[in-house]
PDB file of C-alpha atoms in Angstrom:
ATOM      1  CA  GLN A 141      82.971 -73.347 -95.627  1.00 82.00           C
ATOM      2  CA  LEU A 142      83.135 -73.366 -99.440  1.00 84.00           C
ATOM      3  CA  TYR A 143      86.706 -73.483-100.642  1.00 90.00           C
ATOM      4  CA  GLY A 144      85.995 -74.004-104.306  1.00 91.00           C
ATOM      5  CA  TYR A 145      83.472 -75.651-107.087  1.00 88.00           C
ATOM      6  CA  CYS A 146      83.548 -76.548-110.466  1.00 87.00           C
ATOM      7  CA  TYR A 147      81.031 -77.610-113.303  1.00 82.00           C
ATOM      8  CA  GLN A 148      81.676 -80.508-115.783  1.00 77.00           C
ATOM      9  CA  ASP A 149      79.689 -83.429-117.269  1.00 72.00           C
ATOM     10  CA  SER A 150      79.956 -86.542-115.274  1.00 69.00           C
ATOM     11  CA  ASN A 151      78.667 -90.079-116.426  1.00 71.00           C
ATOM     12  CA  ASP A 152      76.731 -88.552-119.027  1.00 73.00           C
ATOM     13  CA  ILE A 153      74.821 -86.243-116.690  1.00 74.00           C
ATOM     14  CA  PRO A 154      75.219 -82.591-118.129  1.00 74.00           C
ATOM     15  CA  ASP A 155      75.983 -79.726-115.785  1.00 76.00           C
ATOM     16  CA  THR A 156      77.439 -81.645-112.824  1.00 81.00           C
ATOM     17  CA  LEU A 157      78.599 -79.575-109.846  1.00 81.00           C
ATOM     18  CA  THR A 158      81.642 -80.786-107.695  1.00 82.00           C
ATOM     19  CA  THR A 159      82.011 -78.767-104.350  1.00 82.00           C
ATOM     20  CA  ILE A 160      85.381 -78.840-102.168  1.00 85.00           C
ATOM     21  CA  THR A 161      84.282 -78.083 -98.612  1.00 84.00           C
ATOM     22  CA  GLU A 162      86.286 -77.888 -95.173  1.00 86.00           C
ATOM     23  CA  LEU A 163      86.820 -81.438 -93.542  1.00 86.00           C
ATOM     24  CA  GLY A 164      84.819 -81.885 -90.121  1.00 88.00           C
ATOM     25  CA  SER A 165      84.393 -84.828 -87.824  1.00 89.00           C
ATOM     26  CA  PRO A 166      81.373 -86.830 -88.324  1.00 87.00           C
ATOM     27  CA  LEU A 167      78.686 -86.169 -85.439  1.00 86.00           C
ATOM     28  CA  GLU A 168      78.376 -89.247 -82.904  1.00 85.00           C
ATOM     29  CA  MET A 169      75.617 -88.793 -80.323  1.00 84.00           C
ATOM     30  CA  ILE A 170      77.050 -91.451 -78.082  1.00 83.00           C
ATOM     31  CA  GLN A 171      80.307 -89.450 -78.030  1.00 82.00           C
ATOM     32  CA  LEU A 172      78.905 -86.182 -77.676  1.00 84.00           C
ATOM     33  CA  LEU A 173      76.860 -87.486 -74.315  1.00 82.00           C
ATOM     34  CA  GLN A 174      80.439 -88.286 -72.988  1.00 78.00           C
ATOM     35  CA  THR A 175      82.153 -84.796 -73.509  1.00 82.00           C
ATOM     36  CA  SER A 176      81.516 -81.979 -71.119  1.00 82.00           C
ATOM     37  CA  TRP A 177      78.427 -79.949 -70.699  1.00 84.00           C
ATOM     38  CA  GLU A 178      80.046 -76.783 -71.610  1.00 84.00           C
ATOM     39  CA  ASP A 179      80.952 -78.378 -74.890  1.00 86.00           C
ATOM     40  CA  ARG A 180      77.610 -79.739 -75.651  1.00 87.00           C
ATOM     41  CA  PHE A 181      76.061 -76.335 -74.637  1.00 86.00           C
ATOM     42  CA  ARG A 182      78.380 -74.708 -77.534  1.00 86.00           C
ATOM     43  CA  ILE A 183      77.160 -77.394 -80.258  1.00 88.00           C
ATOM     44  CA  CYS A 184      73.628 -76.316 -79.732  1.00 87.00           C
ATOM     45  CA  LEU A 185      74.261 -72.761 -79.480  1.00 86.00           C
ATOM     46  CA  SER A 186      75.928 -72.990 -83.054  1.00 88.00           C
ATOM     47  CA  LEU A 187      72.554 -75.069 -83.921  1.00 89.00           C
ATOM     48  CA  VAL A 188      70.874 -71.846 -83.175  1.00 86.00           C
ATOM     49  CA  ARG A 189      72.751 -69.580 -85.077  1.00 87.00           C
ATOM     50  CA  LEU A 190      72.375 -72.128 -88.200  1.00 89.00           C
ATOM     51  CA  LEU A 191      68.641 -72.192 -87.439  1.00 88.00           C
ATOM     52  CA  HIS A 192      68.610 -68.237 -87.597  1.00 87.00           C
ATOM     53  CA  TYR A 193      70.419 -68.169 -90.764  1.00 89.00           C
ATOM     54  CA  LEU A 194      68.414 -70.927 -92.598  1.00 90.00           C
ATOM     55  CA  ALA A 195      65.049 -69.115 -91.777  1.00 87.00           C
ATOM     56  CA  HIS A 196      66.573 -65.789 -92.855  1.00 88.00           C
ATOM     57  CA  SER A 197      68.951 -66.668 -95.765  1.00 90.00           C
ATOM     58  CA  PRO A 198      69.235 -64.949 -98.752  1.00 92.00           C
ATOM     59  CA  LEU A 199      67.207 -67.553-100.712  1.00 90.00           C
ATOM     60  CA  GLY A 200      64.472 -67.248 -98.181  1.00 89.00           C
ATOM     61  CA  SER A 201      63.355 -69.872 -95.489  1.00 89.00           C
ATOM     62  CA  VAL A 202      65.386 -72.908 -96.027  1.00 91.00           C
ATOM     63  CA  THR A 203      64.120 -76.433 -94.320  1.00 91.00           C
ATOM     64  CA  LEU A 204      66.446 -79.401 -94.136  1.00 90.00           C
ATOM     65  CA  LEU A 205      64.026 -82.275 -94.995  1.00 87.00           C
ATOM     66  CA  ASP A 206      66.765 -85.052 -93.905  1.00 87.00           C
ATOM     67  CA  PHE A 207      67.404 -83.396 -90.727  1.00 88.00           C
ATOM     68  CA  ARG A 208      69.301 -85.688 -88.477  1.00 86.00           C
ATOM     69  CA  PRO A 209      72.621 -86.046 -86.975  1.00 87.00           C
ATOM     70  CA  ARG A 210      74.574 -87.400 -89.964  1.00 86.00           C
ATOM     71  CA  GLN A 211      73.778 -84.589 -91.924  1.00 88.00           C
ATOM     72  CA  PHE A 212      76.174 -82.714 -89.626  1.00 90.00           C
ATOM     73  CA  VAL A 213      79.722 -82.534 -88.851  1.00 90.00           C
ATOM     74  CA  ILE A 214      81.918 -80.712 -85.935  1.00 90.00           C
ATOM     75  CA  VAL A 215      84.353 -78.174 -86.834  1.00 90.00           C
ATOM     76  CA  ASP A 216      86.341 -76.534 -84.428  1.00 86.00           C
ATOM     77  CA  GLY A 217      83.876 -77.396 -81.568  1.00 84.00           C
ATOM     78  CA  GLU A 218      80.990 -76.055 -83.766  1.00 86.00           C
ATOM     79  CA  LEU A 219      78.129 -77.690 -85.554  1.00 89.00           C
ATOM     80  CA  LYS A 220      77.975 -77.279 -89.534  1.00 89.00           C
ATOM     81  CA  VAL A 221      75.502 -78.675 -91.866  1.00 87.00           C
ATOM     82  CA  THR A 222      77.090 -80.659 -94.440  1.00 84.00           C
ATOM     83  CA  ASP A 223      74.506 -82.328 -96.916  1.00 78.00           C
ATOM     84  CA  LEU A 224      72.295 -80.293 -98.802  1.00 77.00           C
ATOM     85  CA  ASP A 225      70.505 -82.414-101.189  1.00 79.00           C
ATOM     86  CA  ASP A 226      67.523 -82.377 -99.424  1.00 83.00           C
ATOM     87  CA  ALA A 227      66.988 -78.608 -98.490  1.00 88.00           C
ATOM     88  CA  SER A 228      63.949 -76.887 -99.740  1.00 88.00           C
ATOM     89  CA  ILE A 229      63.010 -73.178 -99.992  1.00 88.00           C
ATOM     90  CA  GLU A 230      59.199 -74.137-100.764  1.00 85.00           C
ATOM     91  CA  GLU A 231      56.979 -73.546 -98.482  1.00 82.00           C
ATOM     92  CA  SER A 232      53.680 -75.528 -98.465  1.00 86.00           C
ATOM     93  CA  SER A 233      50.773 -74.016-100.372  1.00 89.00           C
ATOM     94  CA  CYS A 234      47.406 -74.373 -98.525  1.00 90.00           C
ATOM     95  CA  THR A 235      43.716 -73.240 -98.801  1.00 90.00           C
ATOM     96  CA  SER A 236      42.841 -73.763 -94.958  1.00 90.00           C
ATOM     97  CA  ASN A 237      44.782 -74.274 -91.826  1.00 91.00           C
ATOM     98  CA  SER A 238      43.999 -78.590 -92.381  1.00 89.00           C
ATOM     99  CA  ASP A 239      46.299 -78.375 -95.120  1.00 90.00           C
ATOM    100  CA  CYS A 240      49.026 -77.018 -92.752  1.00 89.00           C
ATOM    101  CA  PHE A 241      49.676 -80.489 -90.776  1.00 89.00           C
ATOM    102  CA  MET A 242      53.338 -81.361 -89.762  1.00 86.00           C
ATOM    103  CA  GLU A 243      53.398 -85.029 -88.505  1.00 86.00           C
ATOM    104  CA  PHE A 244      56.282 -86.300 -86.499  1.00 86.00           C
ATOM    105  CA  PRO A 245      56.719 -89.331 -84.407  1.00 83.00           C
ATOM    106  CA  ALA A 246      56.072 -87.907 -81.035  1.00 79.00           C
ATOM    107  CA  ARG A 247      53.783 -85.290 -81.834  1.00 81.00           C
ATOM    108  CA  ASN A 248      51.920 -83.393 -84.476  1.00 85.00           C
ATOM    109  CA  PHE A 249      51.254 -79.412 -85.223  1.00 85.00           C
ATOM    110  CA  THR A 250      48.570 -77.509 -87.167  1.00 87.00           C
ATOM    111  CA  LEU A 251      50.119 -74.109 -88.471  1.00 87.00           C
ATOM    112  CA  PRO A 252      47.887 -71.439 -89.775  1.00 87.00           C
ATOM    113  CA  CYS A 253      47.447 -70.774 -93.415  1.00 90.00           C
ATOM    114  CA  SER A 254      47.953 -67.372 -94.473  1.00 88.00           C
ATOM    115  CA  VAL A 255      46.168 -64.976 -96.745  1.00 88.00           C
ATOM    116  CA  GLU A 256      48.791 -65.604 -99.302  1.00 88.00           C
ATOM    117  CA  GLY A 257      47.817 -69.207 -99.391  1.00 90.00           C
ATOM    118  CA  ARG A 258      51.017 -70.614 -97.673  1.00 88.00           C
ATOM    119  CA  CYS A 259      51.582 -72.146 -94.312  1.00 88.00           C
ATOM    120  CA  GLN A 260      53.056 -69.577 -92.082  1.00 85.00           C
ATOM    121  CA  SER A 261      56.892 -70.167 -90.970  1.00 85.00           C
ATOM    122  CA  MET A 262      56.520 -73.978 -91.593  1.00 87.00           C
ATOM    123  CA  ASN A 263      60.023 -74.698 -92.881  1.00 89.00           C
ATOM    124  CA  GLU A 264      61.382 -72.964 -89.753  1.00 88.00           C
ATOM    125  CA  LYS A 265      59.265 -74.605 -87.199  1.00 88.00           C
ATOM    126  CA  ARG A 266      59.810 -77.968 -88.980  1.00 88.00           C
ATOM    127  CA  ASN A 267      63.772 -77.188 -88.215  1.00 90.00           C
ATOM    128  CA  LEU A 268      63.160 -76.110 -84.887  1.00 89.00           C
ATOM    129  CA  TYR A 269      61.128 -79.267 -83.701  1.00 88.00           C
ATOM    130  CA  ASN A 270      63.753 -81.281 -85.567  1.00 89.00           C
ATOM    131  CA  ALA A 271      66.486 -79.678 -83.580  1.00 89.00           C
ATOM    132  CA  TYR A 272      64.512 -80.208 -80.573  1.00 88.00           C
ATOM    133  CA  ARG A 273      64.140 -84.074 -80.973  1.00 87.00           C
ATOM    134  CA  PHE A 274      67.413 -84.765 -82.279  1.00 90.00           C
ATOM    135  CA  PHE A 275      69.886 -82.482 -80.713  1.00 90.00           C
ATOM    136  CA  PHE A 276      68.601 -80.456 -77.684  1.00 88.00           C
ATOM    137  CA  THR A 277      66.513 -83.078 -75.746  1.00 87.00           C
ATOM    138  CA  TYR A 278      69.718 -84.907 -75.257  1.00 86.00           C
ATOM    139  CA  LEU A 279      72.503 -82.582 -75.279  1.00 87.00           C
ATOM    140  CA  LEU A 280      71.249 -79.636 -72.927  1.00 84.00           C
ATOM    141  CA  PRO A 281      69.595 -81.140 -69.935  1.00 83.00           C
ATOM    142  CA  HIS A 282      72.155 -83.870 -69.105  1.00 81.00           C
ATOM    143  CA  SER A 283      74.652 -82.818 -66.536  1.00 78.00           C
ATOM    144  CA  ALA A 284      73.913 -78.943 -67.105  1.00 78.00           C
ATOM    145  CA  PRO A 285      74.934 -76.371 -63.918  1.00 75.00           C
ATOM    146  CA  SER A 286      72.156 -76.252 -61.883  1.00 73.00           C
ATOM    147  CA  SER A 287      71.846 -72.423 -61.524  1.00 72.00           C
ATOM    148  CA  LEU A 288      70.989 -72.533 -65.678  1.00 77.00           C
ATOM    149  CA  ARG A 289      68.681 -75.606 -65.499  1.00 80.00           C
ATOM    150  CA  PRO A 290      65.375 -73.474 -65.122  1.00 82.00           C
ATOM    151  CA  LEU A 291      66.316 -71.409 -68.197  1.00 80.00           C
ATOM    152  CA  LEU A 292      67.498 -74.210 -70.211  1.00 80.00           C
ATOM    153  CA  ASP A 293      64.116 -75.991 -69.362  1.00 81.00           C
ATOM    154  CA  LYS A 294      62.116 -73.135 -70.795  1.00 79.00           C
ATOM    155  CA  ILE A 295      64.458 -73.191 -73.916  1.00 78.00           C
ATOM    156  CA  VAL A 296      63.972 -76.900 -74.424  1.00 81.00           C
ATOM    157  CA  ASN A 297      60.244 -77.177 -73.728  1.00 79.00           C
ATOM    158  CA  ALA A 298      59.654 -73.855 -76.222  1.00 78.00           C
ATOM    159  CA  THR A 299      61.487 -75.907 -78.887  1.00 78.00           C
ATOM    160  CA  GLY A 300      59.602 -78.627 -78.441  1.00 77.00           C
ATOM    161  CA  ASN A 301      56.285 -76.549 -78.631  1.00 74.00           C
ATOM    162  CA  CYS A 302      56.469 -75.039 -81.870  1.00 64.00           C
ATOM    163  CA  ASN A 303      52.746 -73.357 -81.433  1.00 48.00           C
ATOM    164  CA  LYS A 304      54.028 -70.970 -79.153  1.00 51.00           C
ATOM    165  CA  HIS A 305      57.103 -69.678 -80.386  1.00 50.00           C
ATOM    166  CA  GLY A 306      57.239 -68.569 -84.145  1.00 46.00           C
ATOM    167  CA  ASP A 307      60.781 -68.096 -85.336  1.00 51.00           C
ATOM    168  CA  ALA A 308      64.216 -69.119 -84.378  1.00 52.00           C
ATOM    169  CA  LYS A 309      64.975 -65.353 -83.287  1.00 55.00           C
ATOM    170  CA  TYR A 310      63.343 -66.591 -80.051  1.00 51.00           C
ATOM    171  CA  PHE A 311      66.265 -68.718 -79.310  1.00 55.00           C
ATOM    172  CA  LEU A 312      69.127 -66.040 -79.688  1.00 53.00           C
ATOM    173  CA  VAL A 313      68.264 -65.262 -76.493  1.00 52.00           C
ATOM    174  CA  TRP A 314      70.914 -67.677 -75.708  1.00 52.00           C
ATOM    175  CA  ASP A 315      73.632 -65.123 -76.908  1.00 48.00           C
ATOM    176  CA  GLY A 316      72.388 -62.420 -74.582  1.00 46.00           C
ATOM    177  CA  GLU A 317      71.611 -64.966 -71.418  1.00 47.00           C
ATOM    178  CA  LEU A 318      74.461 -67.842 -71.865  1.00 48.00           C
ATOM    179  CA  THR A 319      77.474 -66.882 -73.976  1.00 47.00           C
ATOM    180  CA  PRO A 320      80.639 -65.847 -72.608  1.00 43.00           C
ATOM    181  CA  GLY A 321      80.959 -62.788 -70.164  1.00 40.00           C
ATOM    182  CA  PRO A 322      82.001 -61.888 -66.813  1.00 36.00           C
ATOM    183  CA  SER A 323      78.280 -61.713 -65.462  1.00 35.00           C
ATOM    184  CA  VAL A 324      77.204 -65.157 -67.508  1.00 38.00           C
ATOM    185  CA  ASN A 325      80.497 -66.827 -66.482  1.00 43.00           C
ATOM    186  CA  SER A 326      79.798 -66.599 -62.760  1.00 40.00           C
ATOM    187  CA  GLU A 327      76.323 -68.094 -62.839  1.00 41.00           C
ATOM    188  CA  PHE A 328      77.398 -70.568 -65.648  1.00 41.00           C
ATOM    189  CA  THR A 329      79.821 -71.779 -63.280  1.00 39.00           C
ATOM    190  CA  GLN A 330      78.338 -71.599 -59.768  1.00 38.00           C
ATOM    191  CA  LYS A 331      81.150 -70.285 -58.148  1.00 35.00           C
ATOM    192  CA  CYS A 332      81.912 -72.801 -55.241  1.00 34.00           C
ATOM    193  CA  VAL A 333      83.181 -71.869 -51.553  1.00 38.00           C
ATOM    194  CA  LYS A 334      86.551 -73.785 -50.396  1.00 41.00           C
ATOM    195  CA  SER A 335      85.777 -76.142 -47.849  1.00 44.00           C
ATOM    196  CA  ALA A 336      86.269 -74.808 -44.419  1.00 42.00           C
ATOM    197  CA  ASN A 337      88.201 -78.561 -43.633  1.00 54.00           C
ATOM    198  CA  THR A 338      90.405 -78.762 -46.127  1.00 70.00           C
ATOM    199  CA  LYS A 339      93.679 -76.555 -46.338  1.00 87.00           C
ATOM    200  CA  TYR A 340      95.776 -76.246 -49.652  1.00 90.00           C
ATOM    201  CA  ARG A 341      99.624 -75.262 -50.033  1.00 89.00           C
ATOM    202  CA  ARG A 342     100.187 -73.385 -53.027  1.00 90.00           C
ATOM    203  CA  VAL A 343     103.271 -74.079 -55.021  1.00 91.00           C
ATOM    204  CA  PRO A 344     103.707 -71.476 -57.981  1.00 91.00           C
ATOM    205  CA  GLU A 345     105.437 -72.241 -61.163  1.00 90.00           C
ATOM    206  CA  ALA A 346     105.126 -75.983 -60.574  1.00 91.00           C
ATOM    207  CA  PHE A 347     103.524 -79.031 -61.849  1.00 92.00           C
ATOM    208  CA  ILE A 348     102.979 -82.705 -61.387  1.00 91.00           C
ATOM    209  CA  PRO A 349     103.579 -84.745 -64.398  1.00 90.00           C
ATOM    210  CA  ASP A 350     102.526 -87.962 -62.894  1.00 89.00           C
ATOM    211  CA  GLU A 351      99.839 -89.104 -60.445  1.00 89.00           C
ATOM    212  CA  ASN A 352      96.693 -89.005 -63.247  1.00 90.00           C
ATOM    213  CA  TYR A 353      93.478 -90.670 -62.131  1.00 90.00           C
ATOM    214  CA  ARG A 354      90.275 -90.704 -64.614  1.00 87.00           C
ATOM    215  CA  CYS A 355      87.367 -88.908 -64.098  1.00 85.00           C
ATOM    216  CA  TRP A 356      84.208 -87.970 -66.218  1.00 77.00           C
ATOM    217  CA  PRO A 357      83.624 -85.696 -68.046  1.00 77.00           C
ATOM    218  CA  SER A 358      87.406 -84.836 -68.574  1.00 81.00           C
ATOM    219  CA  TYR A 359      89.226 -83.019 -71.245  1.00 83.00           C
ATOM    220  CA  HIS A 360      91.947 -85.559 -71.398  1.00 81.00           C
ATOM    221  CA  HIS A 361      91.357 -89.236 -71.887  1.00 78.00           C
ATOM    222  CA  LYS A 362      94.200 -90.361 -69.550  1.00 82.00           C
ATOM    223  CA  GLY A 363      93.570 -88.099 -66.984  1.00 88.00           C
ATOM    224  CA  CYS A 364      91.151 -85.688 -64.949  1.00 91.00           C
ATOM    225  CA  LEU A 365      91.390 -82.481 -67.043  1.00 91.00           C
ATOM    226  CA  LEU A 366      88.299 -80.221 -65.853  1.00 89.00           C
ATOM    227  CA  SER A 367      87.302 -76.498 -66.613  1.00 86.00           C
ATOM    228  CA  VAL A 368      86.761 -74.515 -63.463  1.00 87.00           C
ATOM    229  CA  PHE A 369      85.758 -70.746 -62.730  1.00 84.00           C
ATOM    230  CA  ASP A 370      88.292 -69.876 -60.178  1.00 86.00           C
ATOM    231  CA  THR A 371      90.494 -71.867 -57.525  1.00 89.00           C
ATOM    232  CA  ASN A 372      87.692 -72.156 -55.271  1.00 87.00           C
ATOM    233  CA  GLU A 373      85.721 -74.127 -57.594  1.00 86.00           C
ATOM    234  CA  ALA A 374      89.096 -76.285 -58.321  1.00 90.00           C
ATOM    235  CA  MET A 375      89.174 -76.916 -54.500  1.00 90.00           C
ATOM    236  CA  GLU A 376      85.507 -77.996 -54.462  1.00 87.00           C
ATOM    237  CA  ILE A 377      86.069 -80.426 -57.115  1.00 87.00           C
ATOM    238  CA  CYS A 378      89.330 -81.812 -55.490  1.00 90.00           C
ATOM    239  CA  ASP A 379      87.460 -82.268 -52.056  1.00 88.00           C
ATOM    240  CA  SER A 380      84.456 -84.298 -53.746  1.00 84.00           C
ATOM    241  CA  TYR A 381      87.130 -86.788 -55.218  1.00 85.00           C
ATOM    242  CA  SER A 382      88.467 -89.217 -52.645  1.00 87.00           C
ATOM    243  CA  GLN A 383      91.464 -89.839 -54.403  1.00 90.00           C
ATOM    244  CA  CYS A 384      92.322 -86.195 -55.291  1.00 92.00           C
ATOM    245  CA  LYS A 385      95.243 -84.857 -53.264  1.00 92.00           C
ATOM    246  CA  ALA A 386      96.338 -81.959 -55.635  1.00 93.00           C
ATOM    247  CA  PHE A 387      95.467 -79.790 -58.329  1.00 94.00           C
ATOM    248  CA  VAL A 388      97.460 -78.157 -61.148  1.00 94.00           C
ATOM    249  CA  LEU A 389      96.147 -74.771 -62.769  1.00 94.00           C
ATOM    250  CA  THR A 390      97.320 -74.404 -66.154  1.00 93.00           C
ATOM    251  CA  ASN A 391      97.235 -71.232 -68.688  1.00 91.00           C
ATOM    252  CA  GLU A 392      94.876 -72.677 -70.903  1.00 90.00           C
ATOM    253  CA  THR A 393      91.331 -71.996 -70.939  1.00 87.00           C
ATOM    254  CA  THR A 394      87.745 -73.304 -72.714  1.00 84.00           C
ATOM    255  CA  TRP A 395      85.927 -71.443 -75.398  1.00 81.00           C
ATOM    256  CA  THR A 396      83.926 -69.718 -72.483  1.00 77.00           C
ATOM    257  CA  GLY A 397      87.096 -68.492 -70.453  1.00 81.00           C
ATOM    258  CA  ARG A 398      86.989 -71.010 -67.962  1.00 85.00           C
ATOM    259  CA  GLN A 399      90.761 -72.504 -66.718  1.00 89.00           C
ATOM    260  CA  LEU A 400      91.656 -75.948 -67.156  1.00 92.00           C
ATOM    261  CA  VAL A 401      92.950 -77.728 -64.304  1.00 93.00           C
ATOM    262  CA  PHE A 402      94.701 -81.277 -63.997  1.00 94.00           C
ATOM    263  CA  PHE A 403      93.476 -83.051 -60.662  1.00 95.00           C
ATOM    264  CA  LYS A 404      96.290 -85.685 -59.340  1.00 93.00           C
ATOM    265  CA  MET A 405      96.304 -88.377 -56.884  1.00 92.00           C
ATOM    266  CA  ALA A 406      99.609 -87.265 -55.073  1.00 90.00           C
ATOM    267  CA  SER A 407     102.354 -84.972 -55.239  1.00 89.00           C
ATOM    268  CA  ASN A 408     105.242 -87.045 -54.720  1.00 87.00           C
ATOM    269  CA  ARG A 409     107.211 -85.267 -57.606  1.00 89.00           C
ATOM    270  CA  ILE A 410     106.813 -81.798 -58.429  1.00 90.00           C
ATOM    271  CA  VAL A 411     108.775 -80.200 -61.379  1.00 91.00           C
ATOM    272  CA  PRO A 412     109.232 -76.442 -62.222  1.00 92.00           C
ATOM    273  CA  ASP A 413     106.978 -75.029 -65.081  1.00 91.00           C
ATOM    274  CA  PRO A 414     106.342 -71.295 -65.537  1.00 91.00           C
ATOM    275  CA  ASP A 415     102.910 -71.627 -66.776  1.00 90.00           C
ATOM    276  CA  LYS A 416     101.565 -73.478 -64.056  1.00 92.00           C
ATOM    277  CA  ILE A 417     100.530 -73.390 -60.408  1.00 92.00           C
ATOM    278  CA  THR A 418     100.096 -76.475 -58.138  1.00 93.00           C
ATOM    279  CA  TYR A 419      97.910 -76.903 -54.986  1.00 93.00           C
ATOM    280  CA  VAL A 420      98.969 -79.678 -52.760  1.00 92.00           C
ATOM    281  CA  LYS A 421      96.301 -80.746 -49.713  1.00 90.00           C
ATOM    282  CA  VAL A 422      97.690 -80.335 -46.543  1.00 86.00           C
ATOM    283  CA  THR A 423      97.248 -83.237 -44.025  1.00 74.00           C
ATOM    284  CA  ASP A 424      97.289 -83.231 -40.533  1.00 59.00           C
TER     285      ASP A 424
END
């Protein structure tokens, strides 16, 4: 977001433009791969919306010639472009299709030359393929919910094949098929069924302050804090960890509306907390 700007001469360079923008966190791909799939999906979704805007900006179709992770920042969990020095609105001129050749390290594309003598959608397709090779191929498939993998595979493959889908508007199906909502959330989370061999005692308005253990991926670096669709999924997760003996439902949710839950190694000390509900495994 642009907060302000001014023109001033700087170091004998006339008409220097200085801008003041919001502060974002540098994008570290290794760190992103260690976050939850839900957060990585949010970043990819924000990138899709950015691509659509660049393709239909007031200036025309904008391409980012230096499209790499270091050109972006994370602001409130969403991806934003921060460096526009290498942005261009010039569509390549051509006399034949052979002039519309896009070369990348892994594959190349030849686009059609329009009757106006311009390579059709070259700016847009360059952005799409770069988004595929730098972001989607790493952030989307890894640890994705199994119920969404067929659709995600379709999206990733289509992004990597510039000849089949010509514009960023195609990828806005994510808004209709994968964004938050009751019907999406149930598919997104693969609602689980409680194990028939495990019983839990419900303790309302209670919290376990200690007894933490680490798990991956966790929203808390010193404990196991995960998002769930409902209590049944929390029970299923607790059953899957041998060290889990209890879990605590909080009143906090993720950006998709999933509830955050602490998973605990024991329930030796339970304290009152009006905003939480504790479930303790019942042992024979």
